[in-house]
């Protein structure tokens, strides 16, 4: 009888790249991280080729707390459903919602210069009411409900609106804190980590926010052997991005995105 040769299958790690601001919609130019755009990537990464692990190459300054929660919850559901561990590798920045996503992983690794943390909530806008007055422009707004126009940038800021906004932020902030504590547990330092402060590289390791300084390929090789196969899954660029075209809506979208990145000097 001929002996059947058994070929050893090299271990597979599927790599998902998540890069960009976290927002409900990719808008005209695409590129934002949200559950609609990221979900299919994650589904394929956990299902295809029976991976030993899923690695997330993460680079995000944050954005929508709801979309951060949805993506993070999907990562955890898939990890538990397929019994596949998740490793996050933070690049330039994993802050605010970006750090929320990192916490969905079982282990988090950073570069020596990665910016990590910003566990807080921010709301930023402008006030244009004086400009309208100088230009002789009258704005007419009619609402049913006295608080429907809360924080209108074309009206003077009202103390009661600020108080109401802070109450909303407090709830969201507490949700963020609960998520981090549930994922990082006893790894966290006893210091107050929830003030919105950020840490760099090894300092984030010392604070317990991440597990070590390491890059994706060497770490996966260390854990799964030199024959490990890395399969890449990335976000698709829109037609307009591929053609190098843009639009006014994309221009304003990019300006908004730049605000998030610029908070960290990027």
CSV table of C-alpha atoms in Angstrom, one decimal:
chain,number,residue,atom,x,y,z
A,1,UNK,CA,0.0,0.0,0.0
A,2,UNK,CA,1.1,3.4,-0.8
A,3,UNK,CA,1.6,5.6,2.2
A,4,UNK,CA,-0.3,8.8,2.0
A,5,UNK,CA,1.9,11.8,2.7
A,6,UNK,CA,0.5,14.2,5.3
A,7,UNK,CA,1.4,17.8,4.7
A,8,UNK,CA,1.7,20.0,7.7
A,9,UNK,CA,-0.4,23.1,7.2
A,10,UNK,CA,1.4,26.3,8.1
A,11,UNK,CA,-0.3,28.4,10.7
A,12,UNK,CA,-2.3,31.4,9.4
A,13,UNK,CA,-2.8,34.8,11.0
A,14,UNK,CA,-5.3,37.1,9.3
A,15,UNK,CA,-4.4,40.7,9.5
A,16,UNK,CA,-7.0,43.5,9.5
A,17,UNK,CA,-5.9,47.0,8.9
A,18,UNK,CA,-8.0,49.6,10.6
A,19,UNK,CA,-6.8,53.1,9.8
A,20,UNK,CA,-8.7,56.4,10.1
A,21,UNK,CA,-11.2,58.4,12.0
A,22,UNK,CA,-14.1,56.5,13.5
A,23,UNK,CA,-17.3,58.0,12.1
A,24,UNK,CA,-20.9,56.9,11.2
A,25,UNK,CA,-20.4,57.4,7.5
A,26,UNK,CA,-17.5,57.2,5.1
A,27,UNK,CA,-19.0,60.2,3.3
A,28,UNK,CA,-18.2,60.9,-0.3
A,29,UNK,CA,-14.6,59.9,-0.3
A,30,UNK,CA,-14.9,56.9,2.0
A,31,UNK,CA,-12.3,55.8,4.4
A,32,UNK,CA,-14.0,56.3,7.8
A,33,UNK,CA,-14.1,53.4,10.2
A,34,UNK,CA,-17.6,52.3,11.1
A,35,UNK,CA,-19.3,49.0,11.7
A,36,UNK,CA,-20.8,49.0,8.2
A,37,UNK,CA,-17.5,49.3,6.4
A,38,UNK,CA,-15.4,47.3,8.9
A,39,UNK,CA,-17.8,44.6,9.7
A,40,UNK,CA,-17.4,42.6,6.5
A,41,UNK,CA,-13.6,42.7,6.8
A,42,UNK,CA,-13.7,41.3,10.3
A,43,UNK,CA,-16.2,38.6,9.4
A,44,UNK,CA,-13.9,37.4,6.6
A,45,UNK,CA,-10.8,37.6,8.8
A,46,UNK,CA,-12.2,35.3,11.5
A,47,UNK,CA,-13.8,32.9,9.0
A,48,UNK,CA,-11.2,32.5,6.2
A,49,UNK,CA,-8.5,29.9,6.4
A,50,UNK,CA,-9.2,28.9,10.0
A,51,UNK,CA,-6.7,31.3,11.5
A,52,UNK,CA,-4.7,30.7,14.6
A,53,UNK,CA,-5.2,34.4,15.4
A,54,UNK,CA,-6.5,37.7,14.1
A,55,UNK,CA,-4.1,40.6,14.2
A,56,UNK,CA,-5.4,44.2,14.0
A,57,UNK,CA,-3.0,46.8,12.6
A,58,UNK,CA,-4.6,49.9,14.2
A,59,UNK,CA,-4.0,53.6,13.6
A,60,UNK,CA,-6.9,55.8,14.7
A,61,UNK,CA,-7.3,59.1,16.7
A,62,UNK,CA,-10.8,58.1,17.6
A,63,UNK,CA,-14.2,59.6,16.7
A,64,UNK,CA,-17.7,58.3,17.3
A,65,UNK,CA,-18.2,56.5,20.6
A,66,UNK,CA,-21.1,54.5,19.3
A,67,UNK,CA,-19.2,53.2,16.2
A,68,UNK,CA,-16.2,52.4,18.4
A,69,UNK,CA,-18.5,50.3,20.7
A,70,UNK,CA,-20.1,48.5,17.7
A,71,UNK,CA,-16.8,47.6,16.1
A,72,UNK,CA,-15.3,46.5,19.4
A,73,UNK,CA,-18.4,44.4,20.3
A,74,UNK,CA,-18.2,42.7,16.9
A,75,UNK,CA,-14.5,41.8,17.4
A,76,UNK,CA,-15.3,40.2,20.8
A,77,UNK,CA,-18.3,38.3,19.4
A,78,UNK,CA,-16.3,36.9,16.5
A,79,UNK,CA,-13.3,36.1,18.8
A,80,UNK,CA,-15.5,34.1,21.1
A,81,UNK,CA,-17.6,32.4,18.4
A,82,UNK,CA,-14.6,31.1,16.6
A,83,UNK,CA,-12.3,30.7,19.6
A,84,UNK,CA,-9.7,32.9,17.9
A,85,UNK,CA,-7.4,35.2,19.9
A,86,UNK,CA,-7.0,38.8,18.8
A,87,UNK,CA,-3.8,40.9,18.9
A,88,UNK,CA,-3.8,44.7,18.4
A,89,UNK,CA,-0.7,46.5,17.1
A,90,UNK,CA,-1.0,50.2,17.5
A,91,UNK,CA,0.9,52.4,15.0
A,92,UNK,CA,1.1,56.2,15.2
A,93,UNK,CA,-1.9,56.6,17.5
A,94,UNK,CA,-4.6,54.5,19.2
A,95,UNK,CA,-6.4,57.2,21.2
A,96,UNK,CA,-9.9,57.8,22.4
A,97,UNK,CA,-12.1,55.6,20.2
A,98,UNK,CA,-8.9,54.1,18.7
A,99,UNK,CA,-7.9,52.9,22.1
A,100,UNK,CA,-11.5,51.5,22.6
A,101,UNK,CA,-10.9,49.3,19.6
A,102,UNK,CA,-7.5,48.3,20.9
A,103,UNK,CA,-9.1,47.1,24.1
A,104,UNK,CA,-11.3,44.7,22.1
A,105,UNK,CA,-8.1,42.7,21.6
A,106,UNK,CA,-6.8,40.1,24.0
A,107,UNK,CA,-3.3,41.6,23.9
A,108,UNK,CA,-2.2,45.1,22.8
A,109,UNK,CA,1.3,46.0,21.5
A,110,UNK,CA,2.8,49.4,20.5
A,111,UNK,CA,5.8,51.0,18.9
A,112,UNK,CA,8.2,53.0,21.1
A,113,UNK,CA,6.6,56.2,19.8
A,114,UNK,CA,2.9,55.2,19.6
A,115,UNK,CA,0.5,57.6,21.3
A,116,UNK,CA,-2.0,55.7,23.5
A,117,UNK,CA,-4.9,56.6,25.7
A,118,UNK,CA,-7.0,59.8,25.7
A,119,UNK,CA,-9.8,58.0,27.7
A,120,UNK,CA,-12.2,60.9,27.7
A,121,UNK,CA,-15.0,62.6,25.7
A,122,UNK,CA,-14.7,65.8,23.7
A,123,UNK,CA,-17.2,68.0,22.0
A,124,UNK,CA,-15.9,71.0,19.9
A,125,UNK,CA,-17.7,73.6,17.8
A,126,UNK,CA,-17.7,77.3,16.9
A,127,UNK,CA,-19.8,80.3,17.8
A,128,UNK,CA,-20.9,82.4,14.8
A,129,UNK,CA,-23.6,84.6,16.4
A,130,UNK,CA,-21.5,87.8,16.5
A,131,UNK,CA,-20.4,87.3,12.9
A,132,UNK,CA,-24.0,87.1,11.7
A,133,UNK,CA,-24.9,90.3,13.6
A,134,UNK,CA,-21.9,92.2,12.0
A,135,UNK,CA,-23.0,91.0,8.5
A,136,UNK,CA,-26.6,92.0,9.2
A,137,UNK,CA,-27.8,88.4,8.8
A,138,UNK,CA,-30.9,87.3,10.6
A,139,UNK,CA,-31.2,83.5,11.3
A,140,UNK,CA,-34.7,82.1,11.8
A,141,UNK,CA,-35.2,78.8,13.7
A,142,UNK,CA,-38.5,77.4,14.8
A,143,UNK,CA,-38.7,74.4,17.0
A,144,UNK,CA,-41.3,72.3,18.9
A,145,UNK,CA,-39.5,71.6,22.1
A,146,UNK,CA,-37.5,74.3,24.0
A,147,UNK,CA,-34.2,72.3,23.9
A,148,UNK,CA,-34.4,71.2,20.3
A,149,UNK,CA,-31.8,73.8,19.2
A,150,UNK,CA,-29.3,73.0,22.0
A,151,UNK,CA,-25.7,74.3,21.4
A,152,UNK,CA,-26.7,76.0,18.2
A,153,UNK,CA,-23.4,77.6,16.9
A,154,UNK,CA,-25.4,80.5,15.5
A,155,UNK,CA,-26.8,81.5,18.9
A,156,UNK,CA,-25.0,82.7,22.1
A,157,UNK,CA,-24.0,79.8,24.3
A,158,UNK,CA,-26.4,79.1,27.1
A,159,UNK,CA,-25.2,77.8,30.5
A,160,UNK,CA,-28.0,75.3,30.6
A,161,UNK,CA,-27.0,73.9,27.3
A,162,UNK,CA,-23.4,73.4,28.5
A,163,UNK,CA,-24.6,71.7,31.7
A,164,UNK,CA,-26.8,69.4,29.6
A,165,UNK,CA,-24.0,68.5,27.3
A,166,UNK,CA,-21.6,67.7,30.2
A,167,UNK,CA,-24.2,65.3,31.6
A,168,UNK,CA,-24.3,63.5,28.3
A,169,UNK,CA,-20.5,63.4,28.2
A,170,UNK,CA,-20.3,62.0,31.7
A,171,UNK,CA,-22.4,59.0,30.7
A,172,UNK,CA,-20.4,58.3,27.6
A,173,UNK,CA,-17.1,58.8,29.6
A,174,UNK,CA,-18.3,56.3,32.2
A,175,UNK,CA,-19.1,53.8,29.5
A,176,UNK,CA,-15.6,54.2,28.1
A,177,UNK,CA,-14.1,53.6,31.6
A,178,UNK,CA,-16.2,50.5,32.2
A,179,UNK,CA,-15.1,49.1,28.8
A,180,UNK,CA,-11.4,49.7,29.6
A,181,UNK,CA,-11.6,48.2,33.1
A,182,UNK,CA,-13.5,45.2,31.8
A,183,UNK,CA,-10.9,44.4,29.2
A,184,UNK,CA,-7.7,45.3,31.0
A,185,UNK,CA,-8.7,44.4,34.5
A,186,UNK,CA,-5.8,43.9,37.0
A,187,UNK,CA,-3.3,45.0,34.3
A,188,UNK,CA,-4.1,48.6,34.9
A,189,UNK,CA,-2.0,50.8,37.1
A,190,UNK,CA,-3.6,52.3,40.1
A,191,UNK,CA,-3.1,55.8,38.8
A,192,UNK,CA,-6.0,57.9,37.4
A,193,UNK,CA,-5.9,56.8,33.8
A,194,UNK,CA,-9.3,58.3,32.8
A,195,UNK,CA,-8.5,62.1,32.6
A,196,UNK,CA,-8.0,62.2,28.8
A,197,UNK,CA,-4.2,62.1,29.1
A,198,UNK,CA,-2.1,60.2,26.6
A,199,UNK,CA,1.1,58.1,27.0
A,200,UNK,CA,3.8,57.1,24.6
A,201,UNK,CA,5.3,53.7,24.0
A,202,UNK,CA,6.8,52.1,27.1
A,203,UNK,CA,5.0,54.5,29.4
A,204,UNK,CA,1.7,53.0,28.2
A,205,UNK,CA,3.1,49.6,29.1
A,206,UNK,CA,4.0,50.8,32.6
A,207,UNK,CA,0.5,52.1,33.0
A,208,UNK,CA,-1.0,48.8,32.0
A,209,UNK,CA,-2.8,50.2,29.0
A,210,UNK,CA,-0.9,47.9,26.7
A,211,UNK,CA,1.0,44.6,27.0
A,212,UNK,CA,4.4,45.4,25.4
A,213,UNK,CA,6.5,47.1,22.7
A,214,UNK,CA,6.4,44.9,19.6
A,215,UNK,CA,5.7,45.0,15.9
A,216,UNK,CA,3.2,42.8,14.1
A,217,UNK,CA,5.3,40.4,12.0
A,218,UNK,CA,8.1,39.6,14.5
A,219,UNK,CA,5.5,39.1,17.3
A,220,UNK,CA,3.4,36.8,15.2
A,221,UNK,CA,6.5,34.9,14.2
A,222,UNK,CA,7.5,34.6,17.9
A,223,UNK,CA,4.1,33.3,18.9
A,224,UNK,CA,3.2,31.0,15.9
A,225,UNK,CA,6.6,30.1,14.4
A,226,UNK,CA,8.7,31.2,11.4
A,227,UNK,CA,6.4,29.6,8.9
A,228,UNK,CA,3.3,31.6,10.0
A,229,UNK,CA,1.4,33.0,7.0
A,230,UNK,CA,0.0,36.5,7.3
A,231,UNK,CA,-3.1,37.3,5.2
A,232,UNK,CA,-3.9,40.9,4.8
A,233,UNK,CA,-7.5,42.4,4.9
A,234,UNK,CA,-7.8,46.1,4.2
A,235,UNK,CA,-10.4,48.8,3.6
A,236,UNK,CA,-11.2,49.4,-0.1
A,237,UNK,CA,-10.8,52.9,-1.5
A,238,UNK,CA,-13.7,54.5,-3.2
A,239,UNK,CA,-13.7,55.0,-7.0
A,240,UNK,CA,-13.0,58.7,-6.5
A,241,UNK,CA,-10.0,58.0,-4.2
A,242,UNK,CA,-8.5,55.6,-6.7
A,243,UNK,CA,-8.9,58.1,-9.5
A,244,UNK,CA,-7.4,60.9,-7.4
A,245,UNK,CA,-10.6,62.9,-7.6
A,246,UNK,CA,-12.2,64.8,-4.8
A,247,UNK,CA,-15.2,67.0,-4.0
A,248,UNK,CA,-16.2,69.8,-1.7
A,249,UNK,CA,-17.9,67.4,0.7
A,250,UNK,CA,-14.7,65.4,0.8
A,251,UNK,CA,-12.7,68.5,1.4
A,252,UNK,CA,-14.7,69.4,4.5
A,253,UNK,CA,-14.6,65.8,5.6
A,254,UNK,CA,-10.8,65.8,5.4
A,255,UNK,CA,-10.8,69.1,7.4
A,256,UNK,CA,-12.8,67.4,10.1
A,257,UNK,CA,-10.5,64.3,10.0
A,258,UNK,CA,-7.5,66.6,10.3
A,259,UNK,CA,-8.9,68.0,13.6
A,260,UNK,CA,-8.8,64.5,15.2
A,261,UNK,CA,-5.3,63.7,14.0
A,262,UNK,CA,-3.9,67.1,14.8
A,263,UNK,CA,-4.7,66.7,18.5
A,264,UNK,CA,-1.7,64.3,18.6
A,265,UNK,CA,0.7,66.3,16.5
A,266,UNK,CA,0.0,64.1,13.4
